[in-house]
Amino acid sequence: MREKRYAAGRARALGLPTRGTTAPNRLRRIDRWLVAVHGELLRTADRPLVVDLGYGATPVTAVELHSRLRQVRPDVQVLGLEIDQDRVDAAKPAERPGLSFRRGGFELTGERPLVVRALNVLRQYDEAQAADAWRTLQSGLAPGGVLVEGTCDEIGRRAAWVDLRADGPRTLTLAAHLPTLDRPSDLAERLPKALIHHNVPGTRIHGLLQALDEAWDRAAPYAAFGARQRWVATAEGLDHPKDVRRARWGELTVPWESVAP
């Protein structure tokens, strides 16, 4: 089998085309987190450029990202990048002030964005290739910039993403639509490429998911008050370094070093 290589066309767009699947509101959990956690970064930046990398066959998630970020920074600039020129052409009618589309990949077309959102982009790569993509994207960030990389299911009900800076990953966030969550470990299938193959006994990420399931079981009495209250109790009762400030939204954020391979 021939080794996969990044495509490099006449515009030097680095990467491989994604499947292109997308849907309205698929990335709403990530967008909501971005506004809550990095809103101040957006508000105070001299140049609030945000790249939506690999937005897919339709521009809907890039349009939604622009609308949501305008709540904290009205003059935010969102740039959707796709390797597939047909997808870029199809997205052009959705352009508006502050939202544009261009052919590009991991090289970010030479831009230095404040934020890069790369969701459902690296699942098709092997772990070493995904690590290379991380390094390329991190090196392209503006000073103090953020790379948000992860994956979610087709309708955005289960997701996991990593907050990375130029010097490396900072946190892992797990998020779920709680009424449809059976057990926290069901989120394992949405782990980012850097972690998904390490979810085996004896690793940190496996230990976290196992501890979450155990805390979930202990919090079973809270189910009488709803899935949200059970999740909050689970997060608060987890014997693990964590940030539970957004637990009521079905999220749990842990330091990267507590799950790193």
PDB file of N, CA, C and O in Angstrom, residues 167-241:
ATOM      1  N   ASP A 167       3.181  26.145  22.268  1.00  0.00           N
ATOM      2  CA  ASP A 167       4.120  25.309  23.016  1.00  0.00           C
ATOM      3  C   ASP A 167       3.565  23.935  23.349  1.00  0.00           C
ATOM      4  O   ASP A 167       4.218  23.149  24.034  1.00  0.00           O
ATOM      5  N   GLY A 168       2.362  23.615  22.896  1.00  0.00           N
ATOM      6  CA  GLY A 168       1.833  22.288  23.119  1.00  0.00           C
ATOM      7  C   GLY A 168       0.399  22.275  23.598  1.00  0.00           C
ATOM      8  O   GLY A 168      -0.215  23.325  23.829  1.00  0.00           O
ATOM      9  N   PRO A 169      -0.159  21.076  23.779  1.00  0.00           N
ATOM     10  CA  PRO A 169      -1.548  20.961  24.231  1.00  0.00           C
ATOM     11  C   PRO A 169      -1.690  21.334  25.695  1.00  0.00           C
ATOM     12  O   PRO A 169      -0.820  21.051  26.512  1.00  0.00           O
ATOM     13  N   ARG A 170      -2.824  21.968  26.023  1.00  0.00           N
ATOM     14  CA  ARG A 170      -3.092  22.398  27.392  1.00  0.00           C
ATOM     15  C   ARG A 170      -4.160  21.543  28.068  1.00  0.00           C
ATOM     16  O   ARG A 170      -4.007  21.154  29.219  1.00  0.00           O
ATOM     17  N   THR A 171      -5.278  21.305  27.364  1.00  0.00           N
ATOM     18  CA  THR A 171      -6.403  20.596  27.993  1.00  0.00           C
ATOM     19  C   THR A 171      -7.087  19.672  26.996  1.00  0.00           C
ATOM     20  O   THR A 171      -6.968  19.825  25.776  1.00  0.00           O
ATOM     21  N   LEU A 172      -7.837  18.724  27.553  1.00  0.00           N
ATOM     22  CA  LEU A 172      -8.772  17.893  26.801  1.00  0.00           C
ATOM     23  C   LEU A 172     -10.160  18.157  27.361  1.00  0.00           C
ATOM     24  O   LEU A 172     -10.356  18.151  28.580  1.00  0.00           O
ATOM     25  N   THR A 173     -11.118  18.403  26.473  1.00  0.00           N
ATOM     26  CA  THR A 173     -12.510  18.589  26.893  1.00  0.00           C
ATOM     27  C   THR A 173     -13.372  17.478  26.309  1.00  0.00           C
ATOM     28  O   THR A 173     -13.283  17.175  25.115  1.00  0.00           O
ATOM     29  N   LEU A 174     -14.186  16.867  27.150  1.00  0.00           N
ATOM     30  CA  LEU A 174     -15.187  15.899  26.732  1.00  0.00           C
ATOM     31  C   LEU A 174     -16.547  16.561  26.855  1.00  0.00           C
ATOM     32  O   LEU A 174     -16.810  17.272  27.831  1.00  0.00           O
ATOM     33  N   ALA A 175     -17.420  16.336  25.882  1.00  0.00           N
ATOM     34  CA  ALA A 175     -18.736  16.978  25.899  1.00  0.00           C
ATOM     35  C   ALA A 175     -19.783  16.039  25.331  1.00  0.00           C
ATOM     36  O   ALA A 175     -19.511  15.287  24.395  1.00  0.00           O
ATOM     37  N   ALA A 176     -20.976  16.123  25.912  1.00  0.00           N
ATOM     38  CA  ALA A 176     -22.039  15.215  25.473  1.00  0.00           C
ATOM     39  C   ALA A 176     -23.407  15.849  25.614  1.00  0.00           C
ATOM     40  O   ALA A 176     -23.632  16.711  26.474  1.00  0.00           O
ATOM     41  N   HIS A 177     -24.326  15.394  24.760  1.00  0.00           N
ATOM     42  CA  HIS A 177     -25.753  15.679  24.937  1.00  0.00           C
ATOM     43  C   HIS A 177     -26.226  14.686  25.992  1.00  0.00           C
ATOM     44  O   HIS A 177     -26.397  13.483  25.730  1.00  0.00           O
ATOM     45  N   LEU A 178     -26.413  15.157  27.203  1.00  0.00           N
ATOM     46  CA  LEU A 178     -26.556  14.275  28.357  1.00  0.00           C
ATOM     47  C   LEU A 178     -27.786  13.357  28.317  1.00  0.00           C
ATOM     48  O   LEU A 178     -27.688  12.201  28.737  1.00  0.00           O
ATOM     49  N   PRO A 179     -28.940  13.817  27.817  1.00  0.00           N
ATOM     50  CA  PRO A 179     -30.090  12.902  27.808  1.00  0.00           C
ATOM     51  C   PRO A 179     -29.873  11.642  26.965  1.00  0.00           C
ATOM     52  O   PRO A 179     -30.582  10.648  27.162  1.00  0.00           O
ATOM     53  N   THR A 180     -28.930  11.682  26.036  1.00  0.00           N
ATOM     54  CA  THR A 180     -28.695  10.510  25.184  1.00  0.00           C
ATOM     55  C   THR A 180     -27.407   9.770  25.544  1.00  0.00           C
ATOM     56  O   THR A 180     -27.003   8.854  24.833  1.00  0.00           O
ATOM     57  N   LEU A 181     -26.767  10.178  26.649  1.00  0.00           N
ATOM     58  CA  LEU A 181     -25.520   9.536  27.064  1.00  0.00           C
ATOM     59  C   LEU A 181     -25.828   8.371  27.994  1.00  0.00           C
ATOM     60  O   LEU A 181     -26.454   8.545  29.038  1.00  0.00           O
ATOM     61  N   ASP A 182     -25.375   7.168  27.629  1.00  0.00           N
ATOM     62  CA  ASP A 182     -25.570   6.004  28.476  1.00  0.00           C
ATOM     63  C   ASP A 182     -24.508   5.968  29.574  1.00  0.00           C
ATOM     64  O   ASP A 182     -24.828   5.912  30.761  1.00  0.00           O
ATOM     65  N   ARG A 183     -23.225   6.037  29.153  1.00  0.00           N
ATOM     66  CA  ARG A 183     -22.113   6.047  30.100  1.00  0.00           C
ATOM     67  C   ARG A 183     -21.043   7.002  29.581  1.00  0.00           C
ATOM     68  O   ARG A 183     -20.870   7.144  28.356  1.00  0.00           O
ATOM     69  N   PRO A 184     -20.291   7.661  30.466  1.00  0.00           N
ATOM     70  CA  PRO A 184     -19.247   8.588  30.000  1.00  0.00           C
ATOM     71  C   PRO A 184     -18.226   7.945  29.070  1.00  0.00           C
ATOM     72  O   PRO A 184     -17.736   8.597  28.142  1.00  0.00           O
ATOM     73  N   SER A 185     -17.915   6.677  29.283  1.00  0.00           N
ATOM     74  CA  SER A 185     -16.915   6.023  28.432  1.00  0.00           C
ATOM     75  C   SER A 185     -17.381   5.865  26.991  1.00  0.00           C
ATOM     76  O   SER A 185     -16.575   5.555  26.106  1.00  0.00           O
ATOM     77  N   ASP A 186     -18.678   6.103  26.727  1.00  0.00           N
ATOM     78  CA  ASP A 186     -19.151   6.086  25.335  1.00  0.00           C
ATOM     79  C   ASP A 186     -18.478   7.185  24.514  1.00  0.00           C
ATOM     80  O   ASP A 186     -18.472   7.118  23.276  1.00  0.00           O
ATOM     81  N   LEU A 187     -17.929   8.190  25.191  1.00  0.00           N
ATOM     82  CA  LEU A 187     -17.234   9.269  24.486  1.00  0.00           C
ATOM     83  C   LEU A 187     -15.897   8.822  23.922  1.00  0.00           C
ATOM     84  O   LEU A 187     -15.271   9.563  23.161  1.00  0.00           O
ATOM     85  N   ALA A 188     -15.447   7.628  24.264  1.00  0.00           N
ATOM     86  CA  ALA A 188     -14.140   7.147  23.802  1.00  0.00           C
ATOM     87  C   ALA A 188     -14.030   7.136  22.287  1.00  0.00           C
ATOM     88  O   ALA A 188     -12.972   7.412  21.725  1.00  0.00           O
ATOM     89  N   GLU A 189     -15.142   6.851  21.616  1.00  0.00           N
ATOM     90  CA  GLU A 189     -15.102   6.772  20.151  1.00  0.00           C
ATOM     91  C   GLU A 189     -14.876   8.134  19.499  1.00  0.00           C
ATOM     92  O   GLU A 189     -14.594   8.201  18.296  1.00  0.00           O
ATOM     93  N   ARG A 190     -14.984   9.216  20.266  1.00  0.00           N
ATOM     94  CA  ARG A 190     -14.778  10.556  19.724  1.00  0.00           C
ATOM     95  C   ARG A 190     -13.466  11.180  20.194  1.00  0.00           C
ATOM     96  O   ARG A 190     -13.234  12.374  19.954  1.00  0.00           O
ATOM     97  N   LEU A 191     -12.605  10.411  20.821  1.00  0.00           N
ATOM     98  CA  LEU A 191     -11.313  10.944  21.234  1.00  0.00           C
ATOM     99  C   LEU A 191     -10.514  11.396  20.022  1.00  0.00           C
ATOM    100  O   LEU A 191     -10.584  10.790  18.950  1.00  0.00           O
ATOM    101  N   PRO A 192      -9.714  12.459  20.157  1.00  0.00           N
ATOM    102  CA  PRO A 192      -8.865  12.901  19.042  1.00  0.00           C
ATOM    103  C   PRO A 192      -7.814  11.859  18.713  1.00  0.00           C
ATOM    104  O   PRO A 192      -7.522  10.952  19.510  1.00  0.00           O
ATOM    105  N   LYS A 193      -7.252  11.986  17.530  1.00  0.00           N
ATOM    106  CA  LYS A 193      -6.302  10.999  17.036  1.00  0.00           C
ATOM    107  C   LYS A 193      -5.139  10.777  17.993  1.00  0.00           C
ATOM    108  O   LYS A 193      -4.630   9.658  18.124  1.00  0.00           O
ATOM    109  N   ALA A 194      -4.721  11.815  18.694  1.00  0.00           N
ATOM    110  CA  ALA A 194      -3.583  11.690  19.609  1.00  0.00           C
ATOM    111  C   ALA A 194      -3.868  10.753  20.774  1.00  0.00           C
ATOM    112  O   ALA A 194      -2.932  10.286  21.434  1.00  0.00           O
ATOM    113  N   LEU A 195      -5.148  10.467  21.044  1.00  0.00           N
ATOM    114  CA  LEU A 195      -5.507   9.656  22.203  1.00  0.00           C
ATOM    115  C   LEU A 195      -6.255   8.378  21.879  1.00  0.00           C
ATOM    116  O   LEU A 195      -6.196   7.417  22.650  1.00  0.00           O
ATOM    117  N   ILE A 196      -6.964   8.342  20.783  1.00  0.00           N
ATOM    118  CA  ILE A 196      -7.944   7.277  20.575  1.00  0.00           C
ATOM    119  C   ILE A 196      -7.314   5.888  20.557  1.00  0.00           C
ATOM    120  O   ILE A 196      -7.889   4.923  21.059  1.00  0.00           O
ATOM    121  N   HIS A 197      -6.098   5.764  20.033  1.00  0.00           N
ATOM    122  CA  HIS A 197      -5.459   4.454  19.977  1.00  0.00           C
ATOM    123  C   HIS A 197      -4.777   4.086  21.284  1.00  0.00           C
ATOM    124  O   HIS A 197      -4.256   2.977  21.420  1.00  0.00           O
ATOM    125  N   HIS A 198      -4.777   5.002  22.239  1.00  0.00           N
ATOM    126  CA  HIS A 198      -4.148   4.751  23.538  1.00  0.00           C
ATOM    127  C   HIS A 198      -5.168   4.404  24.613  1.00  0.00           C
ATOM    128  O   HIS A 198      -4.796   4.251  25.781  1.00  0.00           O
ATOM    129  N   ASN A 199      -6.414   4.274  24.238  1.00  0.00           N
ATOM    130  CA  ASN A 199      -7.459   3.966  25.215  1.00  0.00           C
ATOM    131  C   ASN A 199      -7.465   2.469  25.518  1.00  0.00           C
ATOM    132  O   ASN A 199      -8.363   1.728  25.127  1.00  0.00           O
ATOM    133  N   VAL A 200      -6.434   2.035  26.206  1.00  0.00           N
ATOM    134  CA  VAL A 200      -6.283   0.640  26.597  1.00  0.00           C
ATOM    135  C   VAL A 200      -5.891   0.610  28.079  1.00  0.00           C
ATOM    136  O   VAL A 200      -5.347   1.592  28.604  1.00  0.00           O
ATOM    137  N   PRO A 201      -6.185  -0.478  28.769  1.00  0.00           N
ATOM    138  CA  PRO A 201      -5.858  -0.544  30.201  1.00  0.00           C
ATOM    139  C   PRO A 201      -4.398  -0.192  30.475  1.00  0.00           C
ATOM    140  O   PRO A 201      -3.494  -0.606  29.750  1.00  0.00           O
ATOM    141  N   GLY A 202      -4.215   0.593  31.526  1.00  0.00           N
ATOM    142  CA  GLY A 202      -2.873   0.992  31.921  1.00  0.00           C
ATOM    143  C   GLY A 202      -2.472   2.367  31.449  1.00  0.00           C
ATOM    144  O   GLY A 202      -1.435   2.893  31.868  1.00  0.00           O
ATOM    145  N   THR A 203      -3.283   2.995  30.579  1.00  0.00           N
ATOM    146  CA  THR A 203      -2.968   4.334  30.090  1.00  0.00           C
ATOM    147  C   THR A 203      -3.775   5.366  30.861  1.00  0.00           C
ATOM    148  O   THR A 203      -4.799   5.071  31.481  1.00  0.00           O
ATOM    149  N   ARG A 204      -3.321   6.619  30.783  1.00  0.00           N
ATOM    150  CA  ARG A 204      -3.997   7.691  31.511  1.00  0.00           C
ATOM    151  C   ARG A 204      -5.407   7.933  30.992  1.00  0.00           C
ATOM    152  O   ARG A 204      -6.340   8.146  31.776  1.00  0.00           O
ATOM    153  N   ILE A 205      -5.574   7.920  29.675  1.00  0.00           N
ATOM    154  CA  ILE A 205      -6.898   8.222  29.132  1.00  0.00           C
ATOM    155  C   ILE A 205      -7.884   7.109  29.474  1.00  0.00           C
ATOM    156  O   ILE A 205      -9.050   7.369  29.802  1.00  0.00           O
ATOM    157  N   HIS A 206      -7.440   5.884  29.453  1.00  0.00           N
ATOM    158  CA  HIS A 206      -8.320   4.780  29.850  1.00  0.00           C
ATOM    159  C   HIS A 206      -8.683   4.907  31.318  1.00  0.00           C
ATOM    160  O   HIS A 206      -9.843   4.692  31.711  1.00  0.00           O
ATOM    161  N   GLY A 207      -7.710   5.297  32.133  1.00  0.00           N
ATOM    162  CA  GLY A 207      -7.977   5.492  33.556  1.00  0.00           C
ATOM    163  C   GLY A 207      -9.001   6.578  33.801  1.00  0.00           C
ATOM    164  O   GLY A 207      -9.866   6.451  34.686  1.00  0.00           O
ATOM    165  N   LEU A 208      -8.915   7.665  33.037  1.00  0.00           N
ATOM    166  CA  LEU A 208      -9.895   8.738  33.186  1.00  0.00           C
ATOM    167  C   LEU A 208     -11.295   8.256  32.841  1.00  0.00           C
ATOM    168  O   LEU A 208     -12.253   8.503  33.591  1.00  0.00           O
ATOM    169  N   LEU A 209     -11.450   7.572  31.720  1.00  0.00           N
ATOM    170  CA  LEU A 209     -12.778   7.121  31.307  1.00  0.00           C
ATOM    171  C   LEU A 209     -13.347   6.096  32.290  1.00  0.00           C
ATOM    172  O   LEU A 209     -14.552   6.105  32.577  1.00  0.00           O
ATOM    173  N   GLN A 210     -12.479   5.240  32.803  1.00  0.00           N
ATOM    174  CA  GLN A 210     -12.938   4.272  33.793  1.00  0.00           C
ATOM    175  C   GLN A 210     -13.379   4.984  35.075  1.00  0.00           C
ATOM    176  O   GLN A 210     -14.428   4.652  35.654  1.00  0.00           O
ATOM    177  N   ALA A 211     -12.603   5.980  35.509  1.00  0.00           N
ATOM    178  CA  ALA A 211     -12.963   6.747  36.699  1.00  0.00           C
ATOM    179  C   ALA A 211     -14.270   7.515  36.488  1.00  0.00           C
ATOM    180  O   ALA A 211     -15.081   7.650  37.420  1.00  0.00           O
ATOM    181  N   LEU A 212     -14.484   8.013  35.288  1.00  0.00           N
ATOM    182  CA  LEU A 212     -15.743   8.704  34.984  1.00  0.00           C
ATOM    183  C   LEU A 212     -16.929   7.754  35.086  1.00  0.00           C
ATOM    184  O   LEU A 212     -17.983   8.120  35.631  1.00  0.00           O
ATOM    185  N   ASP A 213     -16.786   6.559  34.558  1.00  0.00           N
ATOM    186  CA  ASP A 213     -17.869   5.584  34.662  1.00  0.00           C
ATOM    187  C   ASP A 213     -18.180   5.261  36.123  1.00  0.00           C
ATOM    188  O   ASP A 213     -19.348   5.146  36.517  1.00  0.00           O
ATOM    189  N   GLU A 214     -17.134   5.116  36.925  1.00  0.00           N
ATOM    190  CA  GLU A 214     -17.339   4.795  38.337  1.00  0.00           C
ATOM    191  C   GLU A 214     -18.032   5.960  39.053  1.00  0.00           C
ATOM    192  O   GLU A 214     -18.940   5.738  39.870  1.00  0.00           O
ATOM    193  N   ALA A 215     -17.609   7.191  38.749  1.00  0.00           N
ATOM    194  CA  ALA A 215     -18.259   8.358  39.354  1.00  0.00           C
ATOM    195  C   ALA A 215     -19.700   8.486  38.876  1.00  0.00           C
ATOM    196  O   ALA A 215     -20.586   8.904  39.632  1.00  0.00           O
ATOM    197  N   TRP A 216     -19.948   8.136  37.618  1.00  0.00           N
ATOM    198  CA  TRP A 216     -21.299   8.145  37.051  1.00  0.00           C
ATOM    199  C   TRP A 216     -22.204   7.178  37.808  1.00  0.00           C
ATOM    200  O   TRP A 216     -23.366   7.491  38.127  1.00  0.00           O
ATOM    201  N   ASP A 217     -21.667   5.999  38.102  1.00  0.00           N
ATOM    202  CA  ASP A 217     -22.450   5.017  38.855  1.00  0.00           C
ATOM    203  C   ASP A 217     -22.743   5.525  40.265  1.00  0.00           C
ATOM    204  O   ASP A 217     -23.863   5.371  40.766  1.00  0.00           O
ATOM    205  N   ARG A 218     -21.760   6.135  40.905  1.00  0.00           N
ATOM    206  CA  ARG A 218     -21.982   6.662  42.257  1.00  0.00           C
ATOM    207  C   ARG A 218     -23.023   7.781  42.265  1.00  0.00           C
ATOM    208  O   ARG A 218     -23.728   7.995  43.259  1.00  0.00           O
ATOM    209  N   ALA A 219     -23.100   8.503  41.147  1.00  0.00           N
ATOM    210  CA  ALA A 219     -24.031   9.634  41.053  1.00  0.00           C
ATOM    211  C   ALA A 219     -25.409   9.217  40.574  1.00  0.00           C
ATOM    212  O   ALA A 219     -26.256  10.077  40.313  1.00  0.00           O
ATOM    213  N   ALA A 220     -25.670   7.923  40.476  1.00  0.00           N
ATOM    214  CA  ALA A 220     -26.955   7.443  39.961  1.00  0.00           C
ATOM    215  C   ALA A 220     -28.159   8.056  40.677  1.00  0.00           C
ATOM    216  O   ALA A 220     -29.183   8.355  40.029  1.00  0.00           O
ATOM    217  N   PRO A 221     -28.121   8.278  42.001  1.00  0.00           N
ATOM    218  CA  PRO A 221     -29.297   8.870  42.654  1.00  0.00           C
ATOM    219  C   PRO A 221     -29.678  10.247  42.101  1.00  0.00           C
ATOM    220  O   PRO A 221     -30.845  10.637  42.173  1.00  0.00           O
ATOM    221  N   TYR A 222     -28.707  10.961  41.550  1.00  0.00           N
ATOM    222  CA  TYR A 222     -28.997  12.292  41.008  1.00  0.00           C
ATOM    223  C   TYR A 222     -29.801  12.222  39.710  1.00  0.00           C
ATOM    224  O   TYR A 222     -30.324  13.243  39.254  1.00  0.00           O
ATOM    225  N   ALA A 223     -29.887  11.033  39.104  1.00  0.00           N
ATOM    226  CA  ALA A 223     -30.641  10.887  37.861  1.00  0.00           C
ATOM    227  C   ALA A 223     -32.105  11.256  38.051  1.00  0.00           C
ATOM    228  O   ALA A 223     -32.791  11.635  37.090  1.00  0.00           O
ATOM    229  N   ALA A 224     -32.581  11.156  39.295  1.00  0.00           N
ATOM    230  CA  ALA A 224     -33.972  11.538  39.570  1.00  0.00           C
ATOM    231  C   ALA A 224     -34.214  13.014  39.295  1.00  0.00           C
ATOM    232  O   ALA A 224     -35.351  13.434  39.053  1.00  0.00           O
ATOM    233  N   PHE A 225     -33.132  13.817  39.323  1.00  0.00           N
ATOM    234  CA  PHE A 225     -33.242  15.250  39.071  1.00  0.00           C
ATOM    235  C   PHE A 225     -32.844  15.613  37.636  1.00  0.00           C
ATOM    236  O   PHE A 225     -32.803  16.787  37.288  1.00  0.00           O
ATOM    237  N   GLY A 226     -32.538  14.613  36.826  1.00  0.00           N
ATOM    238  CA  GLY A 226     -32.195  14.845  35.429  1.00  0.00           C
ATOM    239  C   GLY A 226     -30.758  14.478  35.113  1.00  0.00           C
ATOM    240  O   GLY A 226     -29.894  14.404  36.007  1.00  0.00           O
ATOM    241  N   ALA A 227     -30.493  14.272  33.830  1.00  0.00           N
ATOM    242  CA  ALA A 227     -29.161  13.864  33.387  1.00  0.00           C
ATOM    243  C   ALA A 227     -28.117  14.932  33.673  1.00  0.00           C
ATOM    244  O   ALA A 227     -26.959  14.616  33.968  1.00  0.00           O
ATOM    245  N   ARG A 228     -28.528  16.207  33.601  1.00  0.00           N
ATOM    246  CA  ARG A 228     -27.567  17.281  33.847  1.00  0.00           C
ATOM    247  C   ARG A 228     -27.058  17.236  35.284  1.00  0.00           C
ATOM    248  O   ARG A 228     -25.849  17.367  35.527  1.00  0.00           O
ATOM    249  N   GLN A 229     -27.958  17.055  36.234  1.00  0.00           N
ATOM    250  CA  GLN A 229     -27.540  17.003  37.631  1.00  0.00           C
ATOM    251  C   GLN A 229     -26.671  15.784  37.902  1.00  0.00           C
ATOM    252  O   GLN A 229     -25.723  15.843  38.700  1.00  0.00           O
ATOM    253  N   ARG A 230     -26.962  14.685  37.231  1.00  0.00           N
ATOM    254  CA  ARG A 230     -26.114  13.495  37.406  1.00  0.00           C
ATOM    255  C   ARG A 230     -24.710  13.760  36.865  1.00  0.00           C
ATOM    256  O   ARG A 230     -23.723  13.353  37.468  1.00  0.00           O
ATOM    257  N   TRP A 231     -24.616  14.442  35.717  1.00  0.00           N
ATOM    258  CA  TRP A 231     -23.297  14.741  35.150  1.00  0.00           C
ATOM    259  C   TRP A 231     -22.518  15.700  36.047  1.00  0.00           C
ATOM    260  O   TRP A 231     -21.312  15.513  36.266  1.00  0.00           O
ATOM    261  N   VAL A 232     -23.181  16.716  36.571  1.00  0.00           N
ATOM    262  CA  VAL A 232     -22.504  17.657  37.462  1.00  0.00           C
ATOM    263  C   VAL A 232     -21.963  16.917  38.688  1.00  0.00           C
ATOM    264  O   VAL A 232     -20.813  17.128  39.102  1.00  0.00           O
ATOM    265  N   ALA A 233     -22.770  16.043  39.266  1.00  0.00           N
ATOM    266  CA  ALA A 233     -22.321  15.277  40.420  1.00  0.00           C
ATOM    267  C   ALA A 233     -21.167  14.344  40.040  1.00  0.00           C
ATOM    268  O   ALA A 233     -20.233  14.148  40.827  1.00  0.00           O
ATOM    269  N   THR A 234     -21.238  13.790  38.857  1.00  0.00           N
ATOM    270  CA  THR A 234     -20.153  12.924  38.377  1.00  0.00           C
ATOM    271  C   THR A 234     -18.852  13.702  38.271  1.00  0.00           C
ATOM    272  O   THR A 234     -17.802  13.263  38.755  1.00  0.00           O
ATOM    273  N   ALA A 235     -18.926  14.865  37.639  1.00  0.00           N
ATOM    274  CA  ALA A 235     -17.722  15.675  37.444  1.00  0.00           C
ATOM    275  C   ALA A 235     -17.143  16.131  38.778  1.00  0.00           C
ATOM    276  O   ALA A 235     -15.928  16.077  38.997  1.00  0.00           O
ATOM    277  N   GLU A 236     -18.011  16.573  39.670  1.00  0.00           N
ATOM    278  CA  GLU A 236     -17.542  17.070  40.960  1.00  0.00           C
ATOM    279  C   GLU A 236     -16.989  15.937  41.824  1.00  0.00           C
ATOM    280  O   GLU A 236     -16.078  16.150  42.633  1.00  0.00           O
ATOM    281  N   GLY A 237     -17.513  14.730  41.653  1.00  0.00           N
ATOM    282  CA  GLY A 237     -17.062  13.599  42.450  1.00  0.00           C
ATOM    283  C   GLY A 237     -15.898  12.842  41.853  1.00  0.00           C
ATOM    284  O   GLY A 237     -15.414  11.874  42.459  1.00  0.00           O
ATOM    285  N   LEU A 238     -15.428  13.262  40.688  1.00  0.00           N
ATOM    286  CA  LEU A 238     -14.332  12.570  40.025  1.00  0.00           C
ATOM    287  C   LEU A 238     -13.019  12.860  40.739  1.00  0.00           C
ATOM    288  O   LEU A 238     -12.639  14.021  40.920  1.00  0.00           O
ATOM    289  N   ASP A 239     -12.318  11.811  41.131  1.00  0.00           N
ATOM    290  CA  ASP A 239     -11.022  11.963  41.787  1.00  0.00           C
ATOM    291  C   ASP A 239      -9.942  12.090  40.725  1.00  0.00           C
ATOM    292  O   ASP A 239      -9.202  11.145  40.430  1.00  0.00           O
ATOM    293  N   HIS A 240      -9.865  13.277  40.125  1.00  0.00           N
ATOM    294  CA  HIS A 240      -8.974  13.516  38.986  1.00  0.00           C
ATOM    295  C   HIS A 240      -8.834  15.025  38.833  1.00  0.00           C
ATOM    296  O   HIS A 240      -9.800  15.757  39.067  1.00  0.00           O
ATOM    297  N   PRO A 241      -7.683  15.534  38.448  1.00  0.00           N
ATOM    298  CA  PRO A 241      -7.575  16.981  38.184  1.00  0.00           C
ATOM    299  C   PRO A 241      -8.570  17.377  37.095  1.00  0.00           C
ATOM    300  O   PRO A 241      -8.651  16.715  36.056  1.00  0.00           O
TER     301      PRO A 241
END
